[in-house]
Coordinates of C-alpha atoms in Angstrom, one line a residue:
M29 CA -12.4 -54.2 -20.1
A30 CA -13.3 -50.5 -20.4
E31 CA -10.6 -50.0 -23.0
A32 CA -11.8 -53.1 -25.0
D33 CA -15.3 -51.8 -24.9
F34 CA -14.3 -48.4 -26.1
M35 CA -12.1 -49.7 -28.9
I36 CA -14.7 -52.2 -30.1
N37 CA -17.5 -49.7 -30.2
S38 CA -15.4 -47.1 -31.9
D39 CA -15.2 -46.2 -35.6
L40 CA -12.0 -48.2 -35.8
V41 CA -13.9 -51.4 -36.0
K42 CA -16.7 -50.0 -38.1
S43 CA -14.2 -48.9 -40.7
Q44 CA -12.4 -52.3 -40.5
L45 CA -9.1 -50.7 -39.4
L46 CA -9.3 -52.7 -36.1
K47 CA -10.0 -56.4 -36.4
E48 CA -8.4 -57.9 -33.3
V49 CA -8.7 -56.9 -29.7
L50 CA -6.9 -58.7 -26.9
L51 CA -8.0 -58.4 -23.2
G52 CA -4.6 -58.6 -21.7
F53 CA -5.5 -60.0 -18.2
P54 CA -6.7 -63.5 -17.3
I55 CA -10.5 -63.4 -17.5
T56 CA -12.8 -63.7 -14.5
P57 CA -16.4 -64.9 -14.5
D58 CA -18.0 -61.5 -13.9
K59 CA -16.9 -60.5 -17.4
F60 CA -18.1 -63.6 -19.3
A61 CA -21.3 -61.9 -20.5
E62 CA -19.5 -58.8 -21.7
V63 CA -16.9 -61.0 -23.4
F64 CA -19.5 -62.8 -25.5
E65 CA -21.3 -59.5 -26.3
L66 CA -18.1 -57.8 -27.5
S67 CA -17.1 -60.9 -29.4
K68 CA -20.1 -60.3 -31.7
K69 CA -18.9 -56.8 -32.6
V70 CA -15.4 -57.5 -33.8
P71 CA -13.9 -60.2 -36.0
S72 CA -11.6 -61.5 -33.2
F73 CA -12.0 -60.7 -29.5
Q74 CA -9.3 -62.6 -27.5
I75 CA -9.0 -63.4 -23.9
F76 CA -6.5 -65.1 -21.5
I77 CA -7.2 -68.2 -19.5
D78 CA -4.5 -69.7 -17.3
S79 CA -6.4 -72.0 -14.9
I80 CA -8.6 -75.0 -15.3
H81 CA -11.1 -73.6 -12.8
T82 CA -11.6 -70.5 -14.9
F83 CA -12.1 -72.7 -18.0
E84 CA -14.7 -74.9 -16.2
L85 CA -16.6 -71.8 -15.1
L86 CA -16.6 -70.5 -18.7
E87 CA -17.9 -73.9 -20.0
S88 CA -20.6 -73.8 -17.4
Y89 CA -21.6 -70.2 -18.4
V90 CA -21.8 -71.3 -22.1
A91 CA -24.0 -74.2 -21.3
S92 CA -26.3 -72.2 -19.0
N93 CA -26.7 -69.3 -21.4
N94 CA -26.9 -71.3 -24.6
E95 CA -24.0 -69.3 -26.1
T96 CA -23.3 -70.5 -29.7
A97 CA -20.4 -68.2 -30.5
K98 CA -16.9 -69.3 -29.8
V99 CA -14.6 -67.0 -27.8
N100 CA -11.0 -66.8 -28.9
V101 CA -8.6 -67.9 -26.1
Y102 CA -4.9 -67.6 -25.5
M103 CA -3.5 -69.8 -22.8
K104 CA -1.4 -67.4 -20.7
V105 CA 1.9 -69.1 -19.7
D106 CA 4.8 -68.2 -17.5
C107 CA 8.1 -68.0 -19.3
G108 CA 10.1 -66.8 -16.4
Y109 CA 8.5 -63.6 -15.1
G110 CA 6.4 -65.3 -12.4
R111 CA 3.6 -62.8 -12.4
A112 CA 0.8 -64.6 -14.3
G113 CA 0.4 -67.6 -16.5
A114 CA 0.4 -71.4 -16.2
P115 CA 3.7 -72.9 -15.2
L116 CA 5.5 -75.5 -17.3
D117 CA 6.2 -78.0 -14.5
Q118 CA 2.6 -78.8 -13.4
D119 CA 0.3 -81.5 -14.8
E120 CA -2.6 -79.2 -14.7
T121 CA -1.0 -77.0 -17.4
V122 CA -1.1 -79.9 -19.9
D123 CA -4.7 -80.7 -18.8
L124 CA -5.8 -77.1 -19.4
A125 CA -4.2 -77.0 -22.8
K126 CA -5.9 -80.3 -23.8
R127 CA -9.3 -79.1 -22.6
L128 CA -8.9 -75.8 -24.4
H129 CA -7.8 -77.7 -27.6
D130 CA -10.8 -80.1 -27.4
S131 CA -13.4 -77.6 -26.3
S132 CA -16.4 -76.8 -28.5
S133 CA -16.9 -73.5 -26.5
V134 CA -13.7 -71.8 -27.4
H135 CA -11.3 -71.3 -30.3
F136 CA -7.8 -72.1 -28.8
L137 CA -5.4 -69.7 -30.4
G138 CA -2.1 -70.8 -28.7
I139 CA 0.1 -69.5 -25.9
Y140 CA 0.9 -66.0 -24.8
A141 CA 3.8 -64.8 -22.5
H142 CA 5.3 -61.6 -21.3
A143 CA 8.9 -61.2 -20.3
G144 CA 8.5 -58.6 -17.7
H145 CA 11.6 -59.7 -15.9
S146 CA 13.6 -58.4 -18.9
Y147 CA 13.2 -54.9 -17.3
A148 CA 16.2 -55.9 -15.3
S149 CA 18.4 -55.7 -18.4
E150 CA 21.3 -53.3 -18.2
N151 CA 22.3 -53.4 -21.9
A152 CA 21.3 -54.8 -25.3
E153 CA 23.2 -58.0 -24.8
S154 CA 21.5 -58.9 -21.6
A155 CA 18.0 -58.0 -23.0
F156 CA 18.7 -60.2 -26.0
E157 CA 19.6 -63.0 -23.6
Y158 CA 16.2 -62.6 -21.9
F159 CA 14.6 -62.7 -25.3
Q160 CA 16.4 -66.0 -26.2
N161 CA 15.4 -67.5 -22.9
E162 CA 11.8 -66.6 -23.4
C163 CA 11.8 -68.1 -26.9
N164 CA 13.2 -71.3 -25.5
A165 CA 10.7 -71.4 -22.7
A166 CA 7.8 -70.8 -25.1
R167 CA 9.0 -73.6 -27.4
A168 CA 9.2 -75.9 -24.3
F169 CA 5.5 -75.4 -23.8
R170 CA 4.9 -76.0 -27.5
D171 CA 6.9 -79.2 -27.4
L172 CA 5.3 -80.4 -24.2
F173 CA 1.8 -79.9 -25.6
A174 CA 2.8 -81.7 -28.9
Q175 CA 3.9 -84.7 -26.9
H176 CA 0.2 -85.0 -25.8
G177 CA -1.2 -84.4 -29.2
I178 CA -1.9 -80.7 -28.8
H179 CA -0.5 -78.7 -31.7
I180 CA -0.7 -75.0 -31.2
Q181 CA -0.6 -72.5 -34.1
S182 CA 0.3 -69.2 -32.3
I183 CA 3.1 -68.4 -29.9
S184 CA 3.1 -64.7 -28.8
I185 CA 5.9 -63.5 -26.6
G186 CA 7.8 -60.2 -25.8
A187 CA 8.4 -57.1 -23.7
T188 CA 9.7 -53.7 -24.5
P189 CA 13.4 -54.4 -23.7
T190 CA 13.4 -57.7 -25.6
V191 CA 11.7 -56.2 -28.6
K192 CA 14.2 -53.4 -28.7
A193 CA 17.1 -55.8 -28.4
L194 CA 15.7 -57.9 -31.2
L195 CA 15.6 -54.9 -33.5
R196 CA 19.1 -53.9 -32.4
F197 CA 20.5 -57.3 -33.4
M198 CA 18.2 -58.2 -36.3
N199 CA 21.1 -58.3 -38.7
D200 CA 23.8 -59.4 -36.3
K201 CA 22.5 -62.5 -34.7
N202 CA 21.0 -65.8 -36.0
V203 CA 17.6 -64.3 -35.5
A204 CA 15.7 -66.7 -37.8
K205 CA 16.8 -69.7 -35.8
I206 CA 16.1 -68.0 -32.4
L207 CA 12.6 -67.1 -33.7
D208 CA 11.8 -70.6 -34.8
G209 CA 8.1 -71.3 -34.0
I210 CA 7.5 -67.8 -32.6
T211 CA 4.6 -66.2 -34.5
E212 CA 4.3 -62.8 -32.7
V213 CA 6.5 -60.5 -30.7
H214 CA 4.7 -57.8 -28.7
A215 CA 5.6 -54.9 -26.5
G216 CA 3.9 -52.5 -24.1
A217 CA 5.8 -49.5 -23.0
Y218 CA 7.4 -49.3 -26.4
A219 CA 5.1 -46.6 -27.6
F220 CA 6.1 -44.0 -24.9
L221 CA 9.2 -45.4 -23.2
D222 CA 10.3 -44.0 -19.8
R223 CA 13.2 -43.6 -17.3
Q224 CA 13.2 -47.3 -16.4
Q225 CA 13.6 -48.2 -20.1
V226 CA 16.5 -45.8 -20.4
S227 CA 18.2 -47.8 -17.5
T228 CA 18.2 -50.9 -19.8
G229 CA 20.7 -49.2 -22.1
L230 CA 18.4 -49.6 -25.1
G231 CA 17.6 -46.0 -25.4
T232 CA 18.2 -42.5 -24.2
F233 CA 16.0 -39.7 -22.8
D234 CA 15.7 -38.4 -26.4
D235 CA 13.8 -41.5 -27.2
V236 CA 11.2 -41.0 -24.5
V237 CA 8.1 -39.2 -25.8
L238 CA 6.2 -38.8 -22.5
S239 CA 6.9 -36.1 -19.8
V240 CA 4.8 -34.5 -17.1
A241 CA 4.7 -30.7 -17.0
C242 CA 4.8 -29.3 -13.4
R243 CA 5.4 -25.9 -11.9
V244 CA 8.0 -25.0 -9.3
S245 CA 6.0 -24.1 -6.2
S246 CA 8.8 -23.3 -3.7
I247 CA 12.6 -22.9 -3.6
Y248 CA 14.6 -23.8 -0.4
P249 CA 18.2 -22.5 -0.8
S250 CA 19.1 -23.5 2.8
R251 CA 18.4 -27.1 2.1
G252 CA 19.3 -27.1 -1.6
S253 CA 15.9 -28.3 -2.9
I254 CA 12.8 -27.2 -4.8
L255 CA 9.2 -28.3 -4.5
I256 CA 7.1 -29.0 -7.6
D257 CA 3.3 -29.5 -7.8
G258 CA 3.5 -33.2 -9.0
G259 CA 3.6 -36.1 -6.7
A260 CA 2.4 -39.7 -6.5
L261 CA -0.9 -38.8 -8.2
A262 CA 1.1 -37.4 -11.2
F263 CA 3.8 -40.1 -11.5
S264 CA 2.9 -43.1 -9.2
K265 CA 5.5 -44.3 -6.7
D266 CA 7.3 -46.7 -9.0
T267 CA 11.0 -46.6 -8.6
A268 CA 13.8 -47.2 -11.2
P269 CA 17.3 -48.5 -11.1
Q270 CA 18.7 -45.0 -11.2
G271 CA 17.0 -44.1 -7.9
G272 CA 14.4 -41.5 -7.4
F273 CA 10.9 -41.1 -9.0
G274 CA 11.6 -39.3 -12.3
Q275 CA 14.1 -37.2 -14.2
L276 CA 13.6 -33.5 -14.2
F277 CA 14.4 -31.2 -17.2
T278 CA 14.0 -27.4 -17.4
D279 CA 12.8 -27.5 -21.0
L280 CA 11.2 -29.7 -23.6
D281 CA 14.5 -30.0 -25.6
R282 CA 16.0 -32.0 -22.7
Q283 CA 19.4 -30.6 -23.3
E284 CA 20.6 -31.4 -19.8
P285 CA 18.9 -33.4 -17.0
V286 CA 18.9 -31.3 -13.9
A287 CA 18.4 -34.0 -11.2
A288 CA 16.2 -36.8 -10.1
L289 CA 12.9 -36.4 -8.4
T290 CA 14.1 -37.2 -4.9
K291 CA 11.0 -37.6 -2.8
I292 CA 7.3 -37.6 -3.5
A293 CA 4.1 -37.5 -1.5
Q294 CA 0.5 -37.5 -2.7
E295 CA 0.7 -34.1 -4.5
H296 CA 4.2 -33.0 -3.6
G297 CA 7.5 -33.6 -5.5
V298 CA 10.9 -32.7 -4.0
V299 CA 14.1 -32.3 -6.0
A300 CA 17.0 -32.2 -3.6
N301 CA 20.8 -32.1 -3.6
L302 CA 20.9 -29.0 -5.7
D303 CA 23.8 -26.6 -5.5
D304 CA 23.6 -22.8 -5.9
N305 CA 24.2 -23.0 -9.6
A306 CA 21.4 -25.5 -10.1
L307 CA 19.0 -23.6 -7.9
S308 CA 19.6 -20.5 -9.9
R309 CA 17.9 -22.1 -12.9
F310 CA 14.5 -22.1 -11.1
E311 CA 12.0 -19.5 -10.1
I312 CA 8.6 -19.7 -8.6
G313 CA 6.0 -20.7 -11.2
K314 CA 8.6 -22.0 -13.7
V315 CA 7.3 -25.0 -15.8
V316 CA 9.6 -28.0 -15.6
Y317 CA 9.3 -31.4 -17.3
V318 CA 9.6 -34.7 -15.6
I319 CA 10.2 -38.0 -17.4
P320 CA 8.5 -40.6 -15.2
N321 CA 9.9 -44.0 -14.1
H322 CA 7.0 -46.0 -15.5
C323 CA 5.0 -44.5 -18.4
C324 CA 2.1 -46.9 -18.1
L325 CA 1.2 -45.9 -14.5
T326 CA 1.9 -42.3 -15.2
A327 CA -0.3 -42.2 -18.3
A328 CA -3.1 -43.7 -16.3
C329 CA -2.9 -40.8 -13.8
H330 CA -4.0 -38.1 -16.2
A331 CA -7.2 -37.1 -17.8
F332 CA -5.7 -36.0 -21.1
Y333 CA -2.4 -35.8 -23.0
L334 CA -1.1 -32.8 -24.9
I335 CA 0.4 -33.8 -28.2
I336 CA 3.4 -31.7 -29.3
E337 CA 5.3 -32.2 -32.5
E338 CA 9.0 -32.9 -32.3
G339 CA 11.1 -29.7 -32.1
K340 CA 8.1 -27.5 -31.3
D341 CA 6.3 -26.2 -28.3
T342 CA 2.8 -25.9 -29.9
V343 CA 0.0 -28.3 -28.9
V344 CA -1.3 -29.9 -32.1
D345 CA -3.8 -32.3 -30.5
V346 CA -5.3 -33.4 -27.3
W347 CA -5.8 -37.1 -26.6
V348 CA -8.3 -38.4 -24.0
P349 CA -7.5 -41.9 -22.6
V350 CA -10.1 -44.4 -21.5
K351 CA -10.2 -44.4 -17.7
G352 CA -11.0 -47.4 -15.4
W353 CA -10.9 -51.1 -16.1

């Protein structure tokens, strides 16, 4: 919500560059007042609802506060990830869709899903299979609702691996047929990418634009390891299929990955299993660069981002993210 508030009250909306803002988490009652307030400031402020109980609380809020504006609602559905969203096989799901469709309090946009389970992809083919499965699952919701007289206009699906696979096979597969009925494909980590995304086989470390600059604090020849001043507070403790907590490089050009970040504590990062040749590349105070496992969590750990143009080591801008939620 903090991000939505910042974006909606920024010059992006005033200049009409930003016309739609989606709060990407199922709404809770404590945020209803802010939702309606922000809805008055942007052409389309959109929220998720995935339970009848939440919808009933929203209806009650509207009646109690004499709200006349309609809020835009996507019904969050589960297309296989199992994290959030209404399931296909419950009667309550159809009931919720019908009540959203018939409500005078909301504008029912359609359904929204996220294929987070596609992060398990190991290559483009498997990621594309996840994409096809999500398309089929989304259409199953559409067809189920249509059987009950509920005709939705928007179906939004996607995740970074599936979007990258879609782009990879855009000219090779029967994409038009696969996309039948799908109105939007979205992605999240796509902007930065990270070590986990590299594990899907849909990109390389050269495609990742985010790294964390750390310094070598200590060198331990007897145990073949170094200590850097970046730990869980710099990267998070998310793991990746490759093992470890990040990939360490000695320069921004990323000519050669040195090793994985082996162990982390709150502020400490340990790179182990280094032979004498690898250890010789380090000295106390040397700046090293770590590509994190999960760019989303890592980005949230830091107060600002230094922007460096490709092929250069000069900072051309500083971006300050919105903190909190």
